[in-house]
Coordinates of C-alpha atoms and ligand atoms in Angstrom, one line a residue:
X1 CA 10.5 -7.2 -14.5
X2 CA 7.0 -8.7 -13.4
X3 CA 6.6 -11.2 -15.5
X4 CA 2.8 -9.6 -16.3
X5 CA 1.5 -6.7 -18.5
X6 CA -0.4 -4.2 -16.5
X7 CA -3.3 -5.0 -19.0
X8 CA -3.9 -8.2 -17.4
X9 CA -3.5 -7.2 -13.9
X10 CA -6.1 -4.2 -14.9
X11 CA -8.3 -7.0 -16.3
X12 CA -8.5 -9.5 -13.4
X13 CA -9.0 -6.5 -10.9
X14 CA -11.9 -5.7 -12.0
X15 CA -13.1 -9.4 -13.4
X16 CA -12.7 -10.0 -9.7
X17 CA -13.8 -7.2 -7.9
X18 CA -10.5 -5.6 -6.7
X19 CA -10.2 -2.2 -8.6
X20 CA -12.7 -0.3 -10.8
X21 CA -12.3 2.9 -12.4
X22 CA -14.1 5.8 -10.3
X23 CA -18.1 7.0 -11.4
X24 CA -17.4 4.3 -13.7
X25 CA -21.3 4.8 -15.0
X26 CA -20.7 8.3 -15.9
X27 CA -17.6 7.2 -18.0
X28 CA -15.0 7.8 -15.5
X29 CA -13.5 10.4 -13.3
X30 CA -9.8 11.3 -14.7
X31 CA -7.4 9.4 -12.2
X32 CA -9.7 8.0 -9.5
X33 CA -10.1 4.2 -8.6
X34 CA -12.5 2.4 -6.6
X35 CA -11.4 -0.3 -4.4
X36 CA -14.3 -3.2 -4.7
X37 CA -15.0 -5.9 -2.2
X38 CA -11.9 -8.1 -2.7
X39 CA -9.6 -4.7 -3.5
X40 CA -10.7 -3.2 0.0
X41 CA -9.5 -6.4 1.7
X42 CA -6.2 -6.2 0.1
X43 CA -5.6 -2.7 0.7
X44 CA -6.5 -2.4 4.3
X45 CA -4.4 -5.5 4.5
X46 CA -1.7 -3.6 3.5
X47 CA -2.1 -1.0 6.0
X48 CA -2.4 -3.3 8.9
X49 CA 0.4 -4.7 7.8
X50 CA 2.5 -1.4 7.7
X51 CA 1.1 0.0 10.8
X52 CA 2.2 -3.1 12.5
X53 CA 5.8 -3.1 11.5
X54 CA 6.1 0.5 11.9
X55 CA 3.8 0.9 15.3
X56 CA 3.1 -2.0 16.8
X57 CA 5.9 -4.1 16.7
X58 CA 8.2 -0.9 18.1
X59 CA 8.8 0.6 20.9
X60 CA 9.8 4.3 19.3
X61 CA 6.9 5.1 17.0
X62 CA 3.6 5.9 17.7
X63 CA 0.3 6.8 15.5
X64 CA -1.7 9.7 14.4
X65 CA -4.7 10.5 12.0
X66 CA -4.7 14.3 11.7
X67 CA -7.4 16.0 9.0
X68 CA -7.0 16.4 5.8
X69 CA -8.0 19.7 6.0
X70 CA -5.8 22.2 7.6
X71 CA -4.9 26.1 8.4
X72 CA -3.7 27.1 5.0
X73 CA -0.3 28.9 6.8
X74 CA 0.7 25.1 7.0
X75 CA 0.9 24.7 3.1
X76 CA 2.9 28.1 3.2
X77 CA 5.0 27.2 5.8
X78 CA 6.1 23.8 4.2
X79 CA 6.7 25.8 0.6
X80 CA 3.6 23.7 -1.3
X81 CA 2.0 26.7 -2.1
X82 CA 5.3 28.2 -3.6
X83 CA 6.8 25.7 -5.2
X84 CA 4.5 21.8 -5.1
X85 CA 4.3 22.7 -8.7
X86 CA 4.6 20.3 -12.0
X87 CA 5.7 22.4 -15.5
X88 CA 2.7 22.1 -17.8
X89 CA 2.7 22.5 -21.5
X90 CA -0.4 22.5 -24.0
X91 CA -1.0 21.2 -27.5
X92 CA -1.4 24.1 -29.7
X93 CA -3.8 21.7 -31.9
X94 CA -5.6 19.0 -30.1
X95 CA -5.6 21.0 -27.1
X96 CA -3.9 18.2 -24.9
X97 CA -1.9 18.7 -21.7
X98 CA 1.5 17.1 -20.2
X99 CA 4.3 17.3 -18.0
X100 CA 7.1 19.0 -20.3
X101 CA 9.4 16.5 -18.4
X102 CA 7.4 13.8 -19.5
X103 CA 7.6 14.7 -23.1
X104 CA 10.5 15.2 -25.6
X105 CA 10.7 17.7 -27.7
X106 CA 8.4 20.4 -28.6
X107 CA 5.9 18.2 -30.7
X108 CA 2.4 16.8 -29.1
X109 CA 2.9 12.8 -28.5
X110 CA -0.9 12.6 -29.4
X111 CA -1.3 14.4 -32.6
X112 CA 2.2 15.8 -33.4
X113 CA 0.9 19.4 -32.9
X114 CA 3.0 22.6 -31.5
X115 CA 3.5 22.6 -27.8
X116 CA 3.1 25.7 -25.6
X117 CA 6.0 27.1 -23.7
X118 CA 5.9 25.5 -20.2
X119 CA 4.6 27.0 -17.5
X120 CA 4.4 26.1 -13.7
X121 CA 1.1 24.5 -12.6
X122 CA 0.1 23.9 -8.4
X123 CA -0.7 20.2 -7.5
X124 CA -2.2 21.5 -5.0
X125 CA -6.6 21.2 -4.6
X126 CA -8.5 24.1 -3.6
X127 CA -11.3 24.0 -2.3
X128 CA -13.5 26.8 0.2
X129 CA -14.0 26.5 4.2
X130 CA -17.4 28.2 5.4
X131 CA -20.0 29.4 3.2
X132 CA -18.1 32.3 1.2
X133 CA -16.3 31.0 -1.5
X134 CA -13.5 34.7 -1.5
X135 CA -9.5 34.2 -1.3
X136 CA -9.6 34.8 2.6
X137 CA -11.8 30.8 2.7
X138 CA -9.0 29.2 0.3
X139 CA -7.8 25.4 1.9
X140 CA -6.3 22.9 0.3
X141 CA -6.9 19.1 0.4
X142 CA -3.3 17.8 1.6
X143 CA -0.9 16.7 -1.1
X144 CA 1.0 14.8 1.7
X145 CA 0.0 13.6 5.3
X146 CA 3.4 14.5 6.5
X147 CA 3.1 18.1 7.4
X148 CA -0.2 17.0 9.7
X149 CA 2.6 15.0 11.8
X150 CA 5.1 18.3 11.8
X151 CA 3.0 20.3 13.4
X152 CA 1.5 17.7 16.0
X153 CA 4.9 17.0 17.1
X154 CA 5.0 19.0 20.1
X155 CA 1.2 17.5 21.2
X156 CA 2.6 14.2 20.5
X157 CA 6.0 14.8 22.8
X158 CA 3.8 16.7 25.2
X159 CA 1.3 14.0 25.6
X160 CA 3.2 10.7 25.1
X161 CA 6.0 11.9 27.8
X162 CA 8.5 10.5 25.3
X163 CA 12.4 11.0 24.4
X164 CA 13.9 11.0 21.3
X165 CA 14.6 9.2 18.7
X166 CA 10.8 9.5 18.5
X167 CA 8.9 8.2 15.5
X168 CA 4.8 9.3 14.3
X169 CA 2.9 7.2 11.4
X170 CA -0.1 8.1 9.7
X171 CA -1.6 6.3 7.1
X172 CA -4.3 8.6 5.0
X173 CA -5.6 10.2 2.1
X174 CA -3.3 12.4 0.0
X175 CA -5.2 14.1 -3.1
X176 CA -2.5 15.9 -5.9
X177 CA -4.0 17.5 -9.2
X178 CA -1.6 15.4 -11.4
X179 CA -1.2 16.3 -15.0
X180 CA -1.1 12.9 -16.3
X181 CA -2.1 10.2 -14.5
X182 CA -1.8 6.5 -15.9
X183 CA -0.4 3.2 -14.9
X184 CA -3.9 2.5 -13.7
X185 CA -3.0 3.2 -9.7
X186 CA 0.1 4.1 -10.1
X187 CA -0.3 7.8 -10.6
X188 CA -3.7 9.0 -9.3
X189 CA -5.5 12.3 -8.0
X190 CA -6.6 11.0 -5.2
X191 CA -4.7 7.9 -3.2
X192 CA -3.2 7.2 -0.2
X193 CA 0.0 7.2 2.1
X194 CA 1.8 5.7 4.5
X195 CA 4.4 8.0 6.0
X196 CA 6.4 8.4 9.2
X197 CA 8.5 10.8 10.5
X198 CA 11.3 9.7 12.6
X199 CA 13.0 12.3 14.9
X200 CA 16.2 12.5 16.0
X201 CA 19.1 13.9 17.5
X202 CA 21.2 16.1 15.1
X203 CA 24.3 14.1 14.7
X204 CA 22.4 10.5 15.0
X205 CA 20.6 10.9 11.6
X206 CA 23.0 8.9 9.2
X207 CA 23.0 5.9 11.3
X208 CA 19.0 6.0 11.3
X209 CA 19.1 7.2 7.9
X210 CA 20.4 3.2 7.0
X211 CA 18.4 1.9 9.4
X212 CA 15.0 2.7 7.7
X213 CA 16.5 2.6 4.4
X214 CA 17.1 -1.4 5.4
X215 CA 14.0 -1.6 7.3
X216 CA 11.5 -0.6 4.4
X217 CA 13.4 -2.3 2.1
X218 CA 13.0 -5.6 3.7
X219 CA 9.3 -4.6 4.4
X220 CA 8.1 -5.4 0.9
X221 CA 10.5 -8.6 0.7
X222 CA 9.0 -10.3 4.1
X223 CA 5.6 -9.7 2.3
X224 CA 6.6 -11.5 -0.8
X225 CA 8.0 -9.4 -3.2
X226 CA 10.7 -11.1 -5.1
X227 CA 14.2 -9.2 -4.5
X228 CA 15.2 -9.2 -7.9
X229 CA 12.5 -6.9 -8.5
X230 CA 13.2 -4.3 -5.8
X231 CA 16.3 -2.0 -5.6
X232 CA 17.1 1.1 -3.2
X233 CA 17.8 4.1 -6.0
X234 CA 20.0 7.2 -4.1
X235 CA 18.9 10.4 -5.5
X236 CA 20.8 12.4 -7.8
X237 CA 22.3 16.1 -6.6
X238 CA 19.8 17.7 -8.9
X239 CA 16.7 15.5 -8.1
X240 CA 17.2 16.6 -3.9
X241 CA 14.7 18.6 -2.5
X242 CA 17.0 21.8 -1.4
X243 CA 16.8 20.5 2.6
X244 CA 16.7 17.1 2.0
X245 CA 20.5 15.7 3.1
X246 CA 19.7 12.6 1.2
X247 CA 17.3 10.4 -0.4
X248 CA 16.7 7.0 -1.5
X249 CA 13.4 5.7 -3.5
X250 CA 12.4 2.0 -3.3
X251 CA 12.0 1.0 -6.6
X252 CA 9.9 -1.4 -8.1
X253 CA 10.4 -3.1 -12.0
X254 CA 6.8 -2.3 -12.6
X255 CA 5.8 -3.2 -16.1
X256 CA 6.3 0.1 -17.6
X257 CA 10.1 0.1 -16.0
X258 CA 11.6 0.8 -12.7
X259 CA 9.9 3.6 -11.0
X260 CA 9.1 4.8 -7.5
X261 CA 7.3 2.7 -4.5
X262 CA 8.6 4.7 -1.7
X263 CA 10.6 7.8 -0.9
X264 CA 12.8 7.8 2.3
X265 CA 14.4 10.8 2.7
X266 CA 16.7 12.7 5.1
X267 CA 14.7 15.9 5.4
X268 CA 17.2 17.7 8.6
X269 CA 15.5 19.9 10.5
X270 CA 13.8 22.0 7.9
X271 CA 10.3 21.4 8.3
X272 CA 9.9 22.0 12.3
X273 CA 12.5 25.2 11.9
X274 CA 9.8 26.3 8.9
X275 CA 6.7 25.5 11.0
X276 CA 8.4 27.2 14.3
X277 CA 8.8 30.2 11.8
X278 CA 5.4 30.5 10.5
X279 CA 3.6 29.4 13.9
X280 CA 6.0 31.3 16.2
X281 CA 6.0 28.7 18.7
X282 CA 9.0 26.6 19.4
X283 CA 9.4 23.5 18.6
X284 CA 13.2 22.5 19.8
X285 CA 13.6 19.8 22.3
X286 CA 15.3 19.8 25.7
X287 CA 17.8 16.7 26.5
X288 CA 17.4 16.3 30.3
X289 CA 21.2 14.1 30.1
X290 CA 22.9 16.6 28.3
X291 CA 21.0 19.4 29.1
X292 CA 21.4 20.6 25.2
X293 CA 18.3 22.0 23.0
X294 CA 17.9 21.2 20.1
X295 CA 15.4 21.2 16.7
X296 CA 15.3 17.4 15.7
X297 CA 16.6 16.2 12.6
X298 CA 13.6 13.6 10.7
X299 CA 14.3 10.5 8.8
X300 CA 11.0 10.3 6.3
X301 CA 10.1 6.8 5.0
X302 CA 7.2 7.8 2.9
X303 CA 5.0 5.0 0.9
X304 CA 2.2 4.8 -1.2
X305 CA -0.4 2.3 -0.7
X306 CA -2.1 1.9 -4.1
X307 CA 1.8 1.8 -5.1
X308 CA 2.1 -0.9 -2.9
X309 CA -0.8 -2.9 -3.7
X310 CA -0.1 -2.6 -7.5
X311 CA 3.3 -4.1 -7.1
X312 CA 1.7 -7.0 -4.5
X313 CA -0.7 -7.8 -7.5
X314 CA 2.1 -7.7 -10.3
X315 CA 4.9 -9.8 -8.2
X316 CA 2.0 -12.4 -6.9
X317 CA 0.7 -13.2 -10.7
X318 CA 1.8 -16.7 -11.6
X319 CA 0.4 -18.5 -14.9
X320 CA 0.8 -22.6 -14.9
X321 CA -0.9 -25.3 -16.5
X322 CA -2.3 -28.0 -14.3
X323 CA -4.1 -30.8 -16.2
X324 CA -3.7 -29.4 -19.7
X325 CA -5.3 -26.4 -18.4
X326 CA -4.4 -22.9 -17.8
X327 CA -4.5 -21.8 -14.1
X328 CA -4.2 -18.3 -12.5
X329 CA -2.9 -17.8 -9.5
X330 CA -2.0 -14.7 -7.3
X331 CA 0.6 -15.8 -4.7
X332 CA -0.1 -13.3 -2.2
X333 CA 1.5 -13.4 0.9
X334 CA -1.3 -15.3 3.6
X335 CA -0.9 -12.2 5.5
X336 CA -2.2 -9.6 2.5
X337 CA -4.8 -12.2 0.7
X338 CA -8.0 -10.7 0.6
X339 CA -9.7 -14.4 1.7
X340 CA -7.9 -16.6 3.7
X341 CA -10.0 -19.4 3.5
X342 CA -12.8 -20.7 1.2
X343 CA -15.3 -23.0 2.5
X344 CA -16.2 -25.3 -0.4
X345 CA -19.3 -28.3 0.4
X346 CA -18.8 -30.4 -2.3
X347 CA -21.9 -30.2 -3.9
X348 CA -25.3 -28.2 -2.9
X349 CA -26.8 -31.5 -1.4
X350 CA -28.8 -30.7 1.4
X351 CA -27.1 -33.3 3.3
X352 CA -23.6 -31.7 3.4
X353 CA -25.6 -28.3 3.7
X354 CA -25.5 -28.6 8.1
X355 CA -22.1 -29.7 8.2
X356 CA -20.7 -27.2 6.0
X357 CA -22.3 -24.2 7.3
X358 CA -20.9 -25.3 11.0
X359 CA -18.0 -25.7 9.5
X360 CA -17.5 -22.3 8.1
X361 CA -19.1 -20.9 11.8
X362 CA -16.7 -22.4 13.6
X363 CA -13.4 -20.5 11.9
X364 CA -15.2 -17.2 10.0
X365 CA -14.4 -15.2 13.5
X366 CA -10.9 -15.7 13.0
X367 CA -9.9 -15.4 9.9
X368 CA -11.6 -13.8 6.5
X369 CA -13.7 -16.2 4.6
X370 CA -15.7 -17.3 2.0
X371 CA -18.5 -19.8 1.6
X372 CA -18.9 -20.5 -2.0
X373 CA -21.6 -23.6 -3.5
X374 CA -21.7 -22.4 -6.7
X375 CA -20.6 -24.4 -9.8
X376 CA -18.1 -27.2 -9.9
X377 CA -15.2 -27.7 -7.2
X378 CA -12.8 -27.3 -9.5
X379 CA -14.1 -23.9 -10.9
X380 CA -14.4 -23.0 -7.3
X381 CA -10.6 -24.4 -7.0
X382 CA -10.1 -21.8 -9.7
X383 CA -12.3 -19.0 -8.5
X384 CA -10.3 -19.4 -5.1
X385 CA -6.6 -19.0 -6.7
X386 CA -7.3 -16.0 -9.3
X387 CA -7.8 -13.7 -6.2
X388 CA -5.0 -15.8 -3.9
X389 CA -6.9 -17.5 -1.2
X390 CA -4.2 -19.3 1.0
X391 CA -6.5 -22.3 1.8
X392 CA -9.7 -24.3 0.6
X393 CA -11.5 -26.0 3.0
X394 CA -13.8 -29.2 1.4
X395 CA -16.4 -30.6 3.1
X396 CA -17.4 -33.9 0.9
X397 CA -20.1 -37.0 1.7
X398 CA -17.2 -38.9 3.9
X399 CA -16.7 -35.8 6.0
X400 CA -20.0 -36.9 7.5
X401 CA -18.7 -40.0 8.6
X402 CA -15.5 -38.9 10.0
X403 CA -15.8 -36.1 10.4
X404 CA -12.7 -34.7 8.7
X405 CA -12.4 -32.0 6.0
X406 CA -9.9 -31.4 3.3
X407 CA -7.4 -28.6 3.1
X408 CA -6.1 -27.5 0.0
X409 CA -3.3 -25.2 -0.4
X410 CA -2.8 -22.9 -3.3
X411 CA 0.4 -23.2 -4.4
X412 CA 1.7 -26.5 -3.6
X413 CA -1.8 -28.2 -4.4
X414 CA -1.4 -30.6 -2.3
X415 CA -4.2 -31.6 0.3
X416 CA -4.1 -32.8 3.6
X417 CA -7.4 -34.2 5.4
X418 CA -7.5 -33.5 9.4
X419 CA -10.0 -33.6 11.7
X420 CA -12.8 -30.7 12.1
X421 CA -12.2 -30.0 15.5
X422 CA -8.3 -29.3 14.7
X423 CA -9.3 -27.2 11.9
X424 CA -9.1 -24.1 13.6
X425 CA -5.8 -24.6 15.0
X426 CA -4.2 -25.9 11.8
X427 CA -5.6 -23.2 9.8
X428 CA -3.9 -21.0 12.3
X429 CA -1.0 -22.5 12.3
X430 CA -0.4 -22.8 8.1
X431 CA -1.6 -18.7 8.1
X432 CA 1.4 -17.7 10.4
X433 CA 3.6 -19.9 8.3
X434 CA 4.0 -23.6 9.0
X435 CA 4.6 -26.0 6.2
X436 CA 1.7 -27.4 4.5
X437 CA 2.5 -31.2 5.3
X438 CA 3.3 -31.1 9.0
X439 CA 0.1 -32.5 10.0
X440 CA -1.9 -32.1 13.4
X441 CA -2.8 -35.3 15.3
X442 CA -5.3 -37.3 13.2
X443 CA -4.1 -35.7 10.0
X444 CA -3.3 -37.5 6.8
X445 CA -1.8 -36.5 3.3
X446 CA -4.5 -37.0 0.4
X447 CA -2.4 -38.8 -2.6
X448 CA -3.5 -38.1 -6.0
X449 CA -3.4 -35.8 -9.0
X450 CA -3.7 -32.2 -8.7
X451 CA -6.5 -29.6 -8.7
Ligands
GAP1 N1 6.0 13.1 2.6 C1 6.9 12.9 1.5 C2 6.4 12.5 0.1 O1 4.8 12.7 -0.5 P1 6.5 11.6 -2.5 O2 7.6 11.2 -3.2 O3 5.7 13.0 -3.2 O4 7.0 12.0 -0.8 C3 5.4 9.4 -1.7 O5 5.4 10.6 -2.3 C4 4.8 8.4 -2.3 O6 3.8 8.6 -2.0 C5 5.4 7.8 -3.4 O7 6.8 6.6 -3.3 C6 4.2 7.0 -3.9 O8 4.1 5.6 -3.5 C7 2.9 7.7 -3.5 N2 2.1 8.7 -4.1 C8 2.7 10.2 -4.5 N3 2.1 10.8 -5.5 C9 1.3 10.1 -6.0 C10 0.4 9.7 -6.7 N4 0.2 10.9 -8.1 N5 -0.6 8.1 -7.1 C11 -0.2 7.3 -6.4 N6 0.7 7.7 -5.5 C12 1.5 8.5 -5.0

């Protein structure tokens, strides 16, 4: 299990400006969260890492960005209107509501009162399109991004002149009126998904299913999640959606136990068949080579952005004692770290400021940086450790003489001293994975205590 409890991460997120309760000054909005200055960087980095791995690094996947509000028939065809429901029970005494499958017996977990019989509660948020608020104007906030992909399948196939297998990827907000939210950003009512629908020829689906199971598991590992805290869990027969041929969850060992980070499903041809039926449009494809016409099968890796952010925060959290003081460090992968490099003049001395500003200006266009000159250098290092900044660059009085600066490594606490004119190239190499003690021309290892 991740070694840290949820309260510690929630408190770090608030203190350092990663994540706040939504509308906090009004007492919050149930199950909604706001990402602060560092949280938004981390979240963007997670989404960009996913987009790079799923779209930019591949020849067989393209992206789209569909609208959140769609024709309501989409949700009839997908059966969300009929079936996207959870069983709800009410406490007759305190009136609190629970998901029936989250409570044991028929007593309220809060006050012990008697619970009602379960009734089905549809999780889709409704609103109205246009000025008239009647049944004909009802539309839904999408509960998944996937349907925006299915309804654009034909558009993308014909305009991108692609052949199968073809993946269509999308990242965006989804909304579910969850009966019970909780565990911080794990289950919220407004969240983001990173979904990809991979369209294949029937018969090749088992091969691609295996391919995506491996790819998706390894994505988390490459970005630093410990393998021991990750597992692939096959769905039991009774968990499977009626159309799904198979489904695995990528699970992370969260503080509350193993829970879903991402689902990977073989959805067969169900979605395209349904949309064909309801729209009257033929969504089959014709394969020139074999002269065959068929409705593609779909393999769907569907990940949660917020759950990934939470897993990366939990997994990277580390406490240790350095020189008799507690050091909290987020050992985030450099790709994900909100700030890549902090520029820290030793003090606010007027002789140091021009050079420190110059050094900052020379690198800020390349990486997300932060210039910090307040408080002691030790406290500034600790602040950067706590938000996961991989490298701190310090400008001291000797820098004025020798035109060199010190780089400090977050994880080993080792320091190297290098000429300013190779700083940008050195940081670029380190952030791309070069070992910290590999020195550029003119560089040297700084000996001495850790700080
Ligand atoms: N298109 C398939 C689909 O939406 P899902 O298992 O319902 O499948 C996929 O959702 C992922 O979206 C989940 O693995 C999870 O990471 C994320 N997710 C779902 N509901 C969520 C919620 N209420 N809060 C945060 N993330 C959620």
